[in-house]
Amino acid sequence: NAGVTQTPKFQVLKTGQSMTLQCAQDMNHNSMYWYRQDPGMGLRLIYYSASEGTTDKGEVPNGYNVSRLNKREFSLRLESAAPSQTSVYFCASSERQALRMGYTFGSGTRLTVV
Amino acid sequence: AQKVTQAQTEISVVEKEDVTLDCVYETRDTTYYLFWYKQPPSGELVFLIRRNSFDEQNEISGRYSWNFQKSTSSFNFTITASQVVDSAVYFCALIVGIPWYNNAGNMLTFGGGTRLMVKP
């Protein structure tokens, strides 16, 4: 099925470890996003990529890096994980000129940092 | 900067009751888009509706209806005759500006969400 695919679905890290969250979309969308979801705070934007070859910081970028590998893929890296990064991470994509459906979201990655 | 407020953090109703989820937004832009998403217990985010700032018509889709009032900056969501399957977290969200002129990639700003629990 067409959509946004995130891997892994679950991950437990020790403080200081690094990891990369993968995201791929097959809808030929220009824009991709990484959000984190914390209780009572909704979803907050970490980084986004308006188009292939560009990335920009969102509301909460500290402690993260991203790579827009190509039009399909947008990865999020935690270089040195901290307990404050325990969260559910969502990748999303959108077609810039067609907001009929808003964003299309992946199923999320539940990350726990101990 | 824009902001979305969902003052109700949790609502509990009994099946078949009507329930309204409130959403208040803030923006200085005259062009913007409002959305509602549903997040069921399985965790995925499901798009429900989009409304642009130039269209204040209310919308009804089955048991769901939306009331957009620019005068009060509100975009409220009503579920009529609620069902257990409606139990979820509901998010209101906002994009400002004209998307195809906006090189910032149409960033969605979310409210904190309202958890709706429908009891049998």
XYZ file of C-alpha atoms in Angstrom:
234
model
C 0.000 0.000 0.000
C 1.188 3.504 -0.796
C 2.193 5.587 2.158
C 4.929 6.411 4.623
C 7.027 3.598 6.074
C 9.027 4.023 9.268
C 11.532 1.652 10.779
C 11.964 0.446 13.425
C 8.611 0.433 15.218
C 10.142 0.053 18.668
C 13.613 0.723 20.033
C 15.263 0.831 23.427
C 18.570 2.680 23.713
C 20.996 3.276 26.509
C 21.973 6.847 27.288
C 24.761 7.914 24.964
C 24.028 5.396 22.221
C 23.293 6.547 18.694
C 20.731 5.404 16.200
C 19.025 6.382 12.968
C 15.295 6.290 12.364
C 14.432 5.546 8.763
C 11.523 6.922 6.795
C 10.482 6.356 3.185
C 7.457 7.484 1.193
C 6.277 6.244 -2.183
C 3.796 8.990 -3.042
C 6.302 11.208 -4.859
C 5.796 13.930 -2.260
C 8.185 16.868 -2.199
C 8.124 17.617 1.519
C 8.960 15.388 4.471
C 8.910 15.958 8.215
C 9.927 14.477 11.545
C 7.722 15.047 14.577
C 7.900 13.830 18.140
C 4.831 13.180 20.253
C 4.884 13.579 24.007
C 1.899 13.312 26.372
C -0.154 16.499 26.529
C 2.073 18.320 24.054
C 0.695 17.141 20.764
C 3.192 16.686 17.977
C 6.179 18.993 17.729
C 8.245 19.460 14.604
C 11.882 18.401 14.872
C 13.151 18.896 11.329
C 11.652 19.168 7.909
C 12.715 18.953 4.290
C 10.688 21.160 1.973
C 12.191 19.496 -1.070
C 14.970 17.123 -2.013
C 18.323 18.589 -1.084
C 17.059 20.941 1.632
C 16.561 20.498 5.363
C 15.617 22.973 8.086
C 15.125 23.038 11.819
C 11.709 22.892 13.341
C 10.566 23.677 16.864
C 12.697 21.134 18.791
C 15.839 20.268 16.761
C 18.427 20.002 19.541
C 19.999 16.576 19.806
C 18.947 15.488 16.325
C 20.274 15.507 12.786
C 18.552 14.637 9.542
C 19.429 13.561 6.042
C 17.242 13.818 2.966
C 18.871 10.979 1.098
C 16.705 11.331 -1.997
C 13.127 12.299 -2.750
C 11.786 9.164 -1.080
C 13.863 8.935 2.081
C 14.326 11.180 5.106
C 16.241 9.853 8.101
C 16.512 11.153 11.663
C 19.663 10.532 13.690
C 20.225 10.699 17.418
C 23.977 11.007 17.926
C 24.003 10.596 21.715
C 20.612 9.575 23.044
C 19.291 11.120 26.253
C 16.301 10.093 28.422
C 14.572 13.333 27.364
C 14.410 11.901 23.855
C 12.102 9.121 24.969
C 9.100 9.731 22.765
C 7.069 8.516 19.838
C 8.506 9.722 16.556
C 6.426 10.257 13.452
C 7.598 10.811 9.938
C 5.232 12.518 7.503
C 5.143 13.709 3.932
C 3.070 16.141 1.920
C 2.627 17.351 -1.601
C 3.319 21.051 -1.379
C 0.577 22.185 -3.673
C -2.106 19.761 -2.621
C -3.164 19.896 0.985
C -6.411 18.075 0.450
C -5.335 15.375 2.861
C -2.929 17.353 4.988
C 0.060 15.225 5.751
C 0.410 11.485 5.398
C 1.943 10.022 8.528
C 3.919 6.887 9.154
C 2.889 4.512 11.912
C 5.446 5.868 14.370
C 8.554 4.694 16.220
C 8.340 4.295 19.963
C 11.772 5.091 21.381
C 12.782 4.580 24.997
C 16.126 5.849 26.272
C 17.214 4.355 29.585
C 3.795 32.646 15.479
C 0.797 30.398 15.303
C -0.729 28.369 18.093
C -3.451 25.775 18.510
C -5.136 25.169 21.860
C -7.252 22.192 22.789
C -8.323 22.993 26.321
C -10.013 19.633 26.947
C -7.312 17.100 27.708
C -9.719 14.223 28.389
C -13.424 13.689 27.819
C -15.419 10.662 28.898
C -18.913 9.967 27.578
C -21.320 7.077 27.453
C -22.091 5.532 24.093
C -24.746 7.374 22.067
C -24.044 10.698 23.741
C -23.076 13.652 21.566
C -19.676 15.179 22.276
C -17.922 18.342 21.085
C -14.155 18.736 20.983
C -12.968 22.324 21.135
C -10.160 23.864 19.122
C -9.004 27.476 19.301
C -6.259 28.764 17.039
C -4.103 31.865 16.837
C -2.510 33.307 13.721
C -1.953 36.723 12.188
C -2.204 35.350 8.678
C -5.460 35.776 6.820
C -4.816 32.621 4.803
C -4.560 29.383 6.703
C -5.762 25.790 6.766
C -7.185 23.878 9.695
C -7.185 20.128 10.143
C -8.484 17.459 12.459
C -6.673 14.143 12.908
C -7.704 11.054 14.843
C -5.195 8.843 16.657
C -6.812 5.550 17.694
C -5.198 3.276 20.298
C -3.190 1.604 17.538
C -1.220 4.858 17.242
C -1.483 5.910 13.628
C -2.691 9.385 12.664
C -5.778 9.473 10.506
C -6.778 12.569 8.556
C -10.406 13.621 9.143
C -10.936 17.038 7.582
C -9.297 20.138 6.116
C -10.857 23.582 6.090
C -9.350 26.768 4.607
C -9.768 30.231 6.075
C -11.970 31.462 3.254
C -14.595 28.799 3.704
C -16.648 29.126 6.877
C -19.267 26.643 5.852
C -19.884 23.977 8.427
C -19.385 20.429 7.268
C -21.099 17.191 8.112
C -19.819 13.724 7.340
C -21.983 11.003 8.780
C -21.866 11.317 12.563
C -19.075 13.908 12.373
C -19.574 17.632 11.986
C -17.284 20.633 12.146
C -18.119 24.209 13.132
C -15.626 26.807 11.870
C -16.050 30.320 13.279
C -13.444 32.906 12.335
C -14.981 35.465 14.709
C -13.953 33.319 17.675
C -10.966 31.595 15.993
C -12.500 28.233 16.676
C -12.828 25.009 14.720
C -14.859 22.649 16.864
C -15.585 19.012 16.139
C -18.815 17.258 17.146
C -19.480 13.534 17.165
C -23.151 12.672 17.236
C -24.309 9.437 18.849
C -20.803 8.468 19.885
C -19.603 4.888 19.614
C -16.898 2.940 21.396
C -14.860 2.952 18.178
C -14.664 6.740 18.441
C -12.380 6.365 21.456
C -9.116 7.995 20.412
C -6.966 11.067 20.781
C -8.076 13.853 18.474
C -5.732 16.569 17.265
C -6.536 19.925 15.768
C -3.778 21.417 13.584
C -3.016 24.544 11.579
C -0.952 25.530 8.529
C -0.562 29.241 7.775
C 0.134 31.006 4.530
C -0.360 29.981 0.945
C 1.201 26.547 0.594
C 2.442 26.766 -2.962
C 4.247 30.047 -2.198
C 5.614 28.807 1.056
C 9.045 27.304 0.747
C 8.955 26.217 4.351
C 7.142 23.073 3.390
C 3.751 23.729 4.901
C 4.499 23.041 8.549
C 1.621 21.770 10.632
C 1.245 23.167 14.140
C -0.651 20.808 16.422
C -2.752 21.316 19.503
C -2.058 19.180 22.550
C -4.837 16.736 21.702
C -8.043 15.629 23.403
C -8.409 12.053 24.584
C -11.974 10.877 24.062
C -13.165 7.804 25.914
C -16.538 6.389 24.923
C -17.863 3.846 27.383
C -20.404 1.192 26.436
